[in-house]
Tab-separated table of C-alpha atoms in Angstrom:
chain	number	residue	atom	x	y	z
A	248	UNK	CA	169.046	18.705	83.532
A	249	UNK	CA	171.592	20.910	81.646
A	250	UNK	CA	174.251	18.903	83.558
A	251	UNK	CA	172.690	15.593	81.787
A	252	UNK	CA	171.978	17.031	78.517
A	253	UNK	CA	175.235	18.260	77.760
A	254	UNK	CA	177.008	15.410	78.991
A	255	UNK	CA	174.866	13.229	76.743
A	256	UNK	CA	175.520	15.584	73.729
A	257	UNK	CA	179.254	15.609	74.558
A	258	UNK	CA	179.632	11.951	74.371
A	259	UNK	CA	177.870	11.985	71.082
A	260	UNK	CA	180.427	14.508	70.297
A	261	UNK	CA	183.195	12.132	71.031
A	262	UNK	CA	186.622	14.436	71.108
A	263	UNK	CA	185.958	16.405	68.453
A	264	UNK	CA	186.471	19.539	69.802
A	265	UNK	CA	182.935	21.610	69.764
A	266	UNK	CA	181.816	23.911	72.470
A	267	UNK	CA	179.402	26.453	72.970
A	268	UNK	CA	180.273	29.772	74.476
A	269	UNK	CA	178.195	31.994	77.337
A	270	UNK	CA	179.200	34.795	79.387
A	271	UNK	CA	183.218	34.937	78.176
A	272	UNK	CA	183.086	31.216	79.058
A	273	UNK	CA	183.149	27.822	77.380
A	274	UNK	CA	180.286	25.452	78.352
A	275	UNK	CA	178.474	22.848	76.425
A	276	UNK	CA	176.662	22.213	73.361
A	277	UNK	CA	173.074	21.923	75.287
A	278	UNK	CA	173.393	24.934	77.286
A	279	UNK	CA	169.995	26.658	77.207
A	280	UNK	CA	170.033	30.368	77.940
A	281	UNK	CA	166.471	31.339	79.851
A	282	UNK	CA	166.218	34.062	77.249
A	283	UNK	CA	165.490	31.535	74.318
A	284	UNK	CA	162.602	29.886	73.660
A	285	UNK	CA	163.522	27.232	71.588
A	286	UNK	CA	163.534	23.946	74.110
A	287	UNK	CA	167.244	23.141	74.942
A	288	UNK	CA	167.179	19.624	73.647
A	289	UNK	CA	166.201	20.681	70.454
A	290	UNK	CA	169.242	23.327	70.622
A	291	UNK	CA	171.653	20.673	71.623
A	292	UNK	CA	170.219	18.205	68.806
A	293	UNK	CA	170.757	20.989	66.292
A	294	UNK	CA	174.225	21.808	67.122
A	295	UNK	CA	175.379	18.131	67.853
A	296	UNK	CA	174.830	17.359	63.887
A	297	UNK	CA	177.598	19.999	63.328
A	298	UNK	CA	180.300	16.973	64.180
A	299	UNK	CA	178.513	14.767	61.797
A	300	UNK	CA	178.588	17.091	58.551
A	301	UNK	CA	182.060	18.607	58.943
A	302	UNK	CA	183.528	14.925	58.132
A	303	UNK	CA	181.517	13.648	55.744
A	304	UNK	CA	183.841	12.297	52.711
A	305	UNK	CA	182.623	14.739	50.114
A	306	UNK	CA	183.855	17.570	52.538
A	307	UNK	CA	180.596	19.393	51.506
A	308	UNK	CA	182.407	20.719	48.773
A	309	UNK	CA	184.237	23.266	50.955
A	310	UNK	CA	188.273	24.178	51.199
A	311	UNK	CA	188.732	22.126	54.770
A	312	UNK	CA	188.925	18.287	55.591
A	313	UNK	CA	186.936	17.979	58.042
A	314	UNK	CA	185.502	21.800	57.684
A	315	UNK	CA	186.192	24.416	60.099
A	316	UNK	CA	183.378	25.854	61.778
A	317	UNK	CA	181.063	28.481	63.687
A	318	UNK	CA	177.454	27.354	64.338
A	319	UNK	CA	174.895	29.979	65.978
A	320	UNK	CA	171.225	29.434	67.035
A	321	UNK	CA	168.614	31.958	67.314
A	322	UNK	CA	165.071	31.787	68.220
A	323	UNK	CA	162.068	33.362	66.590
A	324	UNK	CA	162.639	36.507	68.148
A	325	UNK	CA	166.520	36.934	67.150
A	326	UNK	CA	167.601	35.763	70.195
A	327	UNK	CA	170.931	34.081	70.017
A	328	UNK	CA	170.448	30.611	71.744
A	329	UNK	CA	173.933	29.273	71.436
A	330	UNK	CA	177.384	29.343	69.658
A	331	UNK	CA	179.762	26.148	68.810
A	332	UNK	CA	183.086	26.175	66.934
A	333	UNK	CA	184.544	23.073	66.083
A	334	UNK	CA	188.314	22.783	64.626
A	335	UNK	CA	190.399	26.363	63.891
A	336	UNK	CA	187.416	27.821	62.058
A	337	UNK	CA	187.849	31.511	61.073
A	338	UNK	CA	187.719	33.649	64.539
A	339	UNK	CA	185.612	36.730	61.679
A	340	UNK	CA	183.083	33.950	61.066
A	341	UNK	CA	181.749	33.518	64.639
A	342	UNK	CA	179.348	37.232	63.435
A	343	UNK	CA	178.568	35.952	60.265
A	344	UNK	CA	177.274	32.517	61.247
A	345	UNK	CA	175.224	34.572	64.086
A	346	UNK	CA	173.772	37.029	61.255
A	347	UNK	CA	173.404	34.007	58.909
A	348	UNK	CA	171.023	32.453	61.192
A	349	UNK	CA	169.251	35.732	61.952
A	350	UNK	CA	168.826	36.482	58.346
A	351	UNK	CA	167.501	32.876	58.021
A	352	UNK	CA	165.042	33.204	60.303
A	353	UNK	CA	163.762	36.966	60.198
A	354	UNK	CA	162.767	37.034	56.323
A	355	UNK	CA	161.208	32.863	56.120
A	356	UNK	CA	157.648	32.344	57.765
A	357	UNK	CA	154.884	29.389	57.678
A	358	UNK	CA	154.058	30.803	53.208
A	359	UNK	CA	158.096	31.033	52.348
A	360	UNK	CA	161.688	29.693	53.169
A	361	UNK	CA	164.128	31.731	52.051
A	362	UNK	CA	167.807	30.199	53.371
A	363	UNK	CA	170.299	33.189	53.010
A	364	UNK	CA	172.030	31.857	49.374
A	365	UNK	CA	168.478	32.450	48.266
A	366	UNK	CA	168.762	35.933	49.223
A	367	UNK	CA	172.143	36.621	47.045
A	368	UNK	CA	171.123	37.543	43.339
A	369	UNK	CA	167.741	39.967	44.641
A	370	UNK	CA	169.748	41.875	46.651
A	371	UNK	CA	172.680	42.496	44.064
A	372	UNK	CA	171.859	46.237	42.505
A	373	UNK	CA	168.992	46.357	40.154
A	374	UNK	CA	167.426	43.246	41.955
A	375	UNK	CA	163.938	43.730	43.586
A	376	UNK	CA	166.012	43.700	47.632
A	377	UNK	CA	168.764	45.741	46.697
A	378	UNK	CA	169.458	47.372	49.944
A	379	UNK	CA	168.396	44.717	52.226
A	380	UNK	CA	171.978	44.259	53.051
A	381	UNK	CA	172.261	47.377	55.300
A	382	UNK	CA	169.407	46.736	57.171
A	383	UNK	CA	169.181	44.754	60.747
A	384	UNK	CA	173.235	45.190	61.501
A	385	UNK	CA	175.093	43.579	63.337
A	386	UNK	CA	175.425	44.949	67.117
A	387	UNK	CA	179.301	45.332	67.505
A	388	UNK	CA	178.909	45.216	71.040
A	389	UNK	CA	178.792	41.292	70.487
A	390	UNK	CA	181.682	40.709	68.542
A	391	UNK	CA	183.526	39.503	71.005
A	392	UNK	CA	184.163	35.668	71.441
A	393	UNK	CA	181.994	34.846	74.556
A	394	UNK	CA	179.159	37.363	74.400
A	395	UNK	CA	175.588	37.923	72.892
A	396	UNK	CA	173.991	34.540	73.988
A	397	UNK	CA	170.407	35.219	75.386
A	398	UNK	CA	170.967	38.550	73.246
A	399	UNK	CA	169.245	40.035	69.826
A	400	UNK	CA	172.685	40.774	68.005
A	401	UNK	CA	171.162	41.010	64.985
A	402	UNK	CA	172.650	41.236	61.523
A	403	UNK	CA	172.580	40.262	57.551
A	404	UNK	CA	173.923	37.771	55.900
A	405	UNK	CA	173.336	37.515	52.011
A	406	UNK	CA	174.930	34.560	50.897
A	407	UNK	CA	174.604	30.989	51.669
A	408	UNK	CA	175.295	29.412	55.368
A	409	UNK	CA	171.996	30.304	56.690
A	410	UNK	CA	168.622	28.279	57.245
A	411	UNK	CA	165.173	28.535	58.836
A	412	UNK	CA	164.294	26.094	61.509
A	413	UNK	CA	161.020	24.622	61.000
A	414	UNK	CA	158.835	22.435	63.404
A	415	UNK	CA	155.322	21.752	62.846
A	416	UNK	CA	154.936	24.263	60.054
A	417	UNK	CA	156.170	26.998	61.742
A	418	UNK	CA	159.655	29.111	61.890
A	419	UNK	CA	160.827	28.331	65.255
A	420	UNK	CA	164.323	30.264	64.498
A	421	UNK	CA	167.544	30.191	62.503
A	422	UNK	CA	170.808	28.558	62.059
A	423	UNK	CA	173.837	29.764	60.747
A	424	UNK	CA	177.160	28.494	59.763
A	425	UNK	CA	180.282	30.061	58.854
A	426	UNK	CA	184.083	29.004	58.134
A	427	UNK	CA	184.076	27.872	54.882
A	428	UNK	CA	183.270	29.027	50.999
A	429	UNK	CA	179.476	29.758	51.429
A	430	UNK	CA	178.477	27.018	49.205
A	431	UNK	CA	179.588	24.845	51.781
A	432	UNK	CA	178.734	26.838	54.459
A	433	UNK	CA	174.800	26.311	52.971
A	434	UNK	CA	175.093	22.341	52.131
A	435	UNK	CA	176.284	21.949	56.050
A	436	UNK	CA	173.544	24.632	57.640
A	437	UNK	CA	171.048	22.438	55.468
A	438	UNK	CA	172.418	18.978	56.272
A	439	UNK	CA	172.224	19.783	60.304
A	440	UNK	CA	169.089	21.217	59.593
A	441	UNK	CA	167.706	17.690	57.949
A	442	UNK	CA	169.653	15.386	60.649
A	443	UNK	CA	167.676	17.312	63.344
A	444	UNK	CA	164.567	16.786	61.636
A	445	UNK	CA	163.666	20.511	61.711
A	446	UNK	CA	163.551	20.744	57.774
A	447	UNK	CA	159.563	20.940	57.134
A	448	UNK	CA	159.994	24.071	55.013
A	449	UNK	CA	156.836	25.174	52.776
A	450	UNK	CA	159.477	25.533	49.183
A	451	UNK	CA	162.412	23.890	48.898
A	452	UNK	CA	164.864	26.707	50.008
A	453	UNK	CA	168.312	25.090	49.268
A	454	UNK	CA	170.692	26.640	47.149
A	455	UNK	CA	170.283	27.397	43.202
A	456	UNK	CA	173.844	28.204	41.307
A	457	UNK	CA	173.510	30.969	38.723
A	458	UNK	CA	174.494	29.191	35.327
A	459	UNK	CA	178.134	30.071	33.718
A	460	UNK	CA	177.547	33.502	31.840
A	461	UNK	CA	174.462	34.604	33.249
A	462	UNK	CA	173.211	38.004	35.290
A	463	UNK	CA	172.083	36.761	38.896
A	464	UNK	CA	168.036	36.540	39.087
A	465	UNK	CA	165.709	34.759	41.127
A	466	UNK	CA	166.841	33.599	44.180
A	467	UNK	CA	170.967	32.057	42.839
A	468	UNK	CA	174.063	32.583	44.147
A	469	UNK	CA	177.288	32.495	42.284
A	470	UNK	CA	179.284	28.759	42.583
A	471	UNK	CA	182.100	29.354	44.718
A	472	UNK	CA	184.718	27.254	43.103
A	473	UNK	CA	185.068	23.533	40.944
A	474	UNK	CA	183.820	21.514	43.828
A	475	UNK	CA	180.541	23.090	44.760
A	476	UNK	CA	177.562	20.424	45.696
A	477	UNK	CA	173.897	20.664	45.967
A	478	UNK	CA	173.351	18.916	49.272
């Protein structure tokens, strides 16, 4: 079956080169650790729509054409489910798209979505989660390229890139995407998110920009440069 499923997934894929890491090895995009229990074929849909996004014409307003990037999975309980890079992406953003999706999924339930750009402006000082940032780190015993998959390695992420996963109502995990400004990281975590049909949030969760001038409030984030979108 896992044979199958990532063959199928890696001719979607074409040549573009995405892979998914386990045990210090490369492997592909469906591989389904036992440890997580989010159903492989929805793991390998998830992470297949990464190929799609990263060359759509408007870039998603990021820095790279097509965008460089990490793409991390975890279930409902943290676990990390899988790991994909596709072009040179930043080797430091492989942790922060695995914390993005943990932050994702461990503060949204069934009542509220919160994607991590939503998380920026209350956790700046004086805002009503200021100090949310140091909880949940990272483990840095999974730093290293290769490792962590079928692991909690926790972290926090409080800017965008990061997304609940949603299926019948219910958080079924995160994703998280790094490698680019963090506005783009969020339009391309929410993009996959809506190609794999896993976007049945209970509030609309996708990124507000804090107006030209303004204090952060509510649940903004700061635009990240001229060519920002709202995907």
């Amino acid at each position: 079956m896992r044979s199958i499923l990532a063959g199928a997934v890696i001719a979607m894929l074409g040549s573009t080169p995405v892979l998914a890491q386990q045990g210090g090895e490369w492997d592909g995009p469906g591989f389904h650790q036992p440890g997580c229990k989010i159903p492989a074929q929805v793991v390998a849909n998830v992470q297949a729509q990464l190929a799609v996004v990263v060359k759509l014409p408007d870039q998603n307003g990021g820095l790279f054409n097509p965008n460089r990037m990490w793409s991390a999975i975890v279930d409902r309980a943290g676990t990390l489910c899988s790991v994909i890079v596709t072009g040179d992406a930043w080797p430091g953003s492989r942790a922060i798209a695995i914390a993005k999706a943990t932050t994702a999924n461990g503060f949204s339930n069934d009542a509220l979505a919160l994607s991590t750009a939503n998380l920026y402006s209350p956790t700046q000082p004086g805002g009503s989660l200021y100090g949310l940032n140091n909880s949940n780190p990272f483990n840095p015993a999974f730093q290293p390229q290769g490792t962590g998959i079928g692991y909690v390695p926790g972290g926090i992420i409080t800017f965008g890139g990061g997304v609940a996963l949603y299926s019948g109502g219910k958080v079924i995990g995160g994703l998280g995407v790094s490698g680019d400004t963090s506005c783009a990281d969020h339009a391309i975590s929410y993009r996959m998110r809506h190609l794999a049909g896993l976007d049945g949030t209970p509030n609309d969760d996708n990124i507000v920009y804090i107006p030209a001038g303004s204090e952060p409030g509510g649940f903004e984030q700061p635009h990240c440069g001229t060519t920002d979108i709202t995907p």
